[in-house]
PDB file of C-alpha atoms in Angstrom:
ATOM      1  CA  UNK A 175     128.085  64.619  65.353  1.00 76.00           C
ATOM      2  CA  UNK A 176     128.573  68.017  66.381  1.00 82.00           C
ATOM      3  CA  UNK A 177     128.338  68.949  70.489  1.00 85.00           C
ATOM      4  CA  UNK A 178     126.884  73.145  71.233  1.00 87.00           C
ATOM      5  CA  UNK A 179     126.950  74.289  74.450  1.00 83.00           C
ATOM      6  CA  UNK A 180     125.025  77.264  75.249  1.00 87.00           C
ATOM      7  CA  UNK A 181     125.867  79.348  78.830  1.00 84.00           C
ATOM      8  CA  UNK A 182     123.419  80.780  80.150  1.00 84.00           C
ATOM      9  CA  UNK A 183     124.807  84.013  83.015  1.00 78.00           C
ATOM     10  CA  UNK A 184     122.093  85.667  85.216  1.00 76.00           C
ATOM     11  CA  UNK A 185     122.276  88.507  87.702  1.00 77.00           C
ATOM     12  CA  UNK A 186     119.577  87.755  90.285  1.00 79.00           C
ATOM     13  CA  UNK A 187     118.361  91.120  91.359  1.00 83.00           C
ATOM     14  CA  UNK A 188     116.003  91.811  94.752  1.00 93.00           C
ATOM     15  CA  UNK A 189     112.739  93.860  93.852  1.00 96.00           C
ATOM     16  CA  UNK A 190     113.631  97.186  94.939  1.00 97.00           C
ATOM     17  CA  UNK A 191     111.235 100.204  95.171  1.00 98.00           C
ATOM     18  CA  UNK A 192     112.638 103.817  95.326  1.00 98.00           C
ATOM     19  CA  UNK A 193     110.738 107.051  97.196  1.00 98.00           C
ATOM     20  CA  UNK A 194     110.728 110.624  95.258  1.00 98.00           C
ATOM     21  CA  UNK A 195     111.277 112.115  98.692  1.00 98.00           C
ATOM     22  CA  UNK A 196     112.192 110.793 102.162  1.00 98.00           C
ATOM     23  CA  UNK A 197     110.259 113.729 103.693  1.00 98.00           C
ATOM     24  CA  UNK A 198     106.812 114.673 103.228  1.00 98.00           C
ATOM     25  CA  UNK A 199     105.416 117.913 104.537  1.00 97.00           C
ATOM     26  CA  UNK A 200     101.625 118.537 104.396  1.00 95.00           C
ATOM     27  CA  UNK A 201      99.475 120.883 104.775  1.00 87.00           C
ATOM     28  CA  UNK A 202      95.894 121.483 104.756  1.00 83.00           C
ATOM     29  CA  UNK A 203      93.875 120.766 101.558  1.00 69.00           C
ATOM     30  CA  UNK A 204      90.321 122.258 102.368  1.00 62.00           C
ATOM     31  CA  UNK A 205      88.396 122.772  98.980  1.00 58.00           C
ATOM     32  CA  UNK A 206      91.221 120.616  97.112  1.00 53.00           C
ATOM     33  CA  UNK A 207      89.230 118.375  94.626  1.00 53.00           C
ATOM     34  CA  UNK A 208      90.089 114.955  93.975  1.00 48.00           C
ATOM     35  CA  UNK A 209      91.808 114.144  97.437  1.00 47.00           C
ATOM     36  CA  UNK A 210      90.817 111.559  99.902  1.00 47.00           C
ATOM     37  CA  UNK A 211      89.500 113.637 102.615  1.00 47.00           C
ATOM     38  CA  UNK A 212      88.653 117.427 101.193  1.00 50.00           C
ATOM     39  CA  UNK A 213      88.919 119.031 104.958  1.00 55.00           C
ATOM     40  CA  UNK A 214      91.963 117.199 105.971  1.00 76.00           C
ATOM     41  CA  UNK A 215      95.839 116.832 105.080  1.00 91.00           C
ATOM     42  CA  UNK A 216      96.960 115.145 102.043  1.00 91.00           C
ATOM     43  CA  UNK A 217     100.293 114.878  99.911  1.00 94.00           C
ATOM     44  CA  UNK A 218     101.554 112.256  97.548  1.00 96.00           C
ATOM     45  CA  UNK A 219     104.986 109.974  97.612  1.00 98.00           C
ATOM     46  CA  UNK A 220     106.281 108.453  94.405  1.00 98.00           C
ATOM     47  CA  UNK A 221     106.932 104.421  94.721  1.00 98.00           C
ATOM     48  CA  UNK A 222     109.238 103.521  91.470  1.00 98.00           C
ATOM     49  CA  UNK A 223     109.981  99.610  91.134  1.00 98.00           C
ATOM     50  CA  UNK A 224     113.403 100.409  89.339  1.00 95.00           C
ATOM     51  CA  UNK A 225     113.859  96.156  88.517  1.00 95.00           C
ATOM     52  CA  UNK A 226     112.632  94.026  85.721  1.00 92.00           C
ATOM     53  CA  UNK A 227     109.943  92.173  88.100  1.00 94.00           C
ATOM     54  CA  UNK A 228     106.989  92.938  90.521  1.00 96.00           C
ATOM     55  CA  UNK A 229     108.136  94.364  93.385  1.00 98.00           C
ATOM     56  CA  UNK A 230     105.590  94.189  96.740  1.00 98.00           C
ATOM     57  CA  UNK A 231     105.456  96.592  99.556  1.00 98.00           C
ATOM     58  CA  UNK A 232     103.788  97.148 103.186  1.00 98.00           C
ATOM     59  CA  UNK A 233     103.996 100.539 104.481  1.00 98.00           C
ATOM     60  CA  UNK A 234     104.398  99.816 108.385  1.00 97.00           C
ATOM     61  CA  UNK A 235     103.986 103.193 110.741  1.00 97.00           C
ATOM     62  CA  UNK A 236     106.484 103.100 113.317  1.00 94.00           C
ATOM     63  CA  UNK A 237     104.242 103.864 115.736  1.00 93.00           C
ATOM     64  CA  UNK A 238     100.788 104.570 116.223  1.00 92.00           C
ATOM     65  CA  UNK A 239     100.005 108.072 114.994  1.00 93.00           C
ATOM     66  CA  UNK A 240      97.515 110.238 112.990  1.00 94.00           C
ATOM     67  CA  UNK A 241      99.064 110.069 109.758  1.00 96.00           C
ATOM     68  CA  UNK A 242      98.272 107.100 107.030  1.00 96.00           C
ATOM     69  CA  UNK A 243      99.341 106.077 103.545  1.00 97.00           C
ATOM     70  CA  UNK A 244      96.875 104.679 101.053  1.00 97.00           C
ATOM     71  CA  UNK A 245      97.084 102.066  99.776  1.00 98.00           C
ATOM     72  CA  UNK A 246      98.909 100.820 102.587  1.00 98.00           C
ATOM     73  CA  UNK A 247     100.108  97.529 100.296  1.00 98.00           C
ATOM     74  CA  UNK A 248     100.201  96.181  96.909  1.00 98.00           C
ATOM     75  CA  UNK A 249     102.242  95.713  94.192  1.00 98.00           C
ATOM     76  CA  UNK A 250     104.521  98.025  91.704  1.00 98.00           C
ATOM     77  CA  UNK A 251     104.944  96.441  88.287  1.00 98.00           C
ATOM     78  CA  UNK A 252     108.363  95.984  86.924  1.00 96.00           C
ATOM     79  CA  UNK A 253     109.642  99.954  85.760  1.00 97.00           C
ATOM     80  CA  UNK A 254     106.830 101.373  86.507  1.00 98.00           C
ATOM     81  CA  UNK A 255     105.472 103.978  89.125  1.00 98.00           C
ATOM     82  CA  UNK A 256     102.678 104.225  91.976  1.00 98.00           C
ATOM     83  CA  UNK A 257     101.251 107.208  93.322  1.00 98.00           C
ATOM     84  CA  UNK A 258     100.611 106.710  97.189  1.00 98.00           C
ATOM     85  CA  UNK A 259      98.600 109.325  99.116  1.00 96.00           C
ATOM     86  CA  UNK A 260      99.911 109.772 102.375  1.00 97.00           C
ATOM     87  CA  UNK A 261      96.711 111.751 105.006  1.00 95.00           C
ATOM     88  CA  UNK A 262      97.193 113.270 107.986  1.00 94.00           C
ATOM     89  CA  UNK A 263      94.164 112.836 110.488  1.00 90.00           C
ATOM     90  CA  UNK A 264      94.552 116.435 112.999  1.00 86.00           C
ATOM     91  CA  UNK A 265      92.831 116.037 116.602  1.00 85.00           C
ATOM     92  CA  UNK A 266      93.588 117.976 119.647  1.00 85.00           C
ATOM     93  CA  UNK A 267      97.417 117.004 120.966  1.00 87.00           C
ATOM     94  CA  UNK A 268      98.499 115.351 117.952  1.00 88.00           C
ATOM     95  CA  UNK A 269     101.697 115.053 117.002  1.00 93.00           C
ATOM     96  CA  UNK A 270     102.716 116.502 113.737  1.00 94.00           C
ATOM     97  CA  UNK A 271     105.416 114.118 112.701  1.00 96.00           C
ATOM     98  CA  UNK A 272     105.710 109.797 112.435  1.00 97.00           C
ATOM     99  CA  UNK A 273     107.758 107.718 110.114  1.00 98.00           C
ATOM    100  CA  UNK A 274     106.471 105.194 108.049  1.00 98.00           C
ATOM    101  CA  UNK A 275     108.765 102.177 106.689  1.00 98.00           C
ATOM    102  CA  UNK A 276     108.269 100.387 103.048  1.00 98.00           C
ATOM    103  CA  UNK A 277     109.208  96.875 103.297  1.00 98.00           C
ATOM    104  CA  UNK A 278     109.305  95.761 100.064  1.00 98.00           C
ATOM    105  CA  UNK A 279     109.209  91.733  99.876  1.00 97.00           C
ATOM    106  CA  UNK A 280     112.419  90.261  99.771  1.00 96.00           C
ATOM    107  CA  UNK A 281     114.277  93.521  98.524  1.00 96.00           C
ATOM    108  CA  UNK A 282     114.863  96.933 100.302  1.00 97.00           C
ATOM    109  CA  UNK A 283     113.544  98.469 102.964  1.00 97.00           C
ATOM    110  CA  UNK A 284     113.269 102.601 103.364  1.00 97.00           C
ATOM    111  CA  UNK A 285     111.791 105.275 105.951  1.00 98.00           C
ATOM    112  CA  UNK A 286     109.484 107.803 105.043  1.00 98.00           C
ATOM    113  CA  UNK A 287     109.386 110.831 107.272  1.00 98.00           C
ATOM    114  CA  UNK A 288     105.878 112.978 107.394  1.00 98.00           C
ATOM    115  CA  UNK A 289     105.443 116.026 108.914  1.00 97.00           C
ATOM    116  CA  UNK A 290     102.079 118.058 109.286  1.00 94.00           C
ATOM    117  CA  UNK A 291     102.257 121.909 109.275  1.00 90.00           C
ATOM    118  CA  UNK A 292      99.231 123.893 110.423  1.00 80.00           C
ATOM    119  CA  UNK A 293      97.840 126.543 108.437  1.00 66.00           C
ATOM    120  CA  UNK A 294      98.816 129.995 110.014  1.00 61.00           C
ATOM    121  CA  UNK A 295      95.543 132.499 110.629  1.00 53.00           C
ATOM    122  CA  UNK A 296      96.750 134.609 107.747  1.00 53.00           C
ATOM    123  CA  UNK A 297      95.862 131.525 105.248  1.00 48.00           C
ATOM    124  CA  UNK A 298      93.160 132.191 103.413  1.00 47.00           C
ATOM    125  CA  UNK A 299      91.047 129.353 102.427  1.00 45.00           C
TER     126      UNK A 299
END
């Protein structure tokens, strides 16, 4: 009668999204096809779930401004990427910067810093 014992060692990892960039400049994107509002400002941020299961994520503005981020929640699959559009909505006085946090379920949390530059009269469009 012959006893095995098997050991089984696991490394629990928290889901953990990385940004390609902390800062996002943008700038106007009249006549730009395929972006989410063709007279506005528009500019993209990377999400990349760099763990071996689903990470989720809220983007939560810091305060209330005219920028967004779309989607605004969701889920990145395990190594894997997720293109979010972040807008900028220009009226008269507003402010052309906000931060935006990703709160990622249980794992990491990171700012996201968006600025909005106007188009100077020499821009042709």
């Amino acid at each position: 009668h012959i006893k095995q014992h098997i050991n089984v060692h696991a490394r629990i990892v928290t889901p953990e999204i990385a940004l390609s960039t902390s800062e996002i400049t943008l700038r106007p994107t009249v006549g730009v096809p395929h972006t989410y509002d063709s007279t506005g400002y528009s500019g993209i941020v990377k999400l990349t779930n760099v763990t071996n299961g689903p990470a989720d994520f809220t983007w939560r503005p810091d305060k209330i401004s005219p920028f967004a981020v779309r989607p605004s929640q969701g889920t990145v699959e395990p190594h894997s990427s997720l293109n979010c559009e972040v807008l900028y909505f220009p009226s008269v006085s507003s402010p052309l910067d906000a931060e935006f946090t990703l709160d990622v379920v249980e794992g990491n949390t990171t700012k996201l810093k968006c600025l909005a530059e106007y188009a100077s009269p020499s821009d042709k469009f």
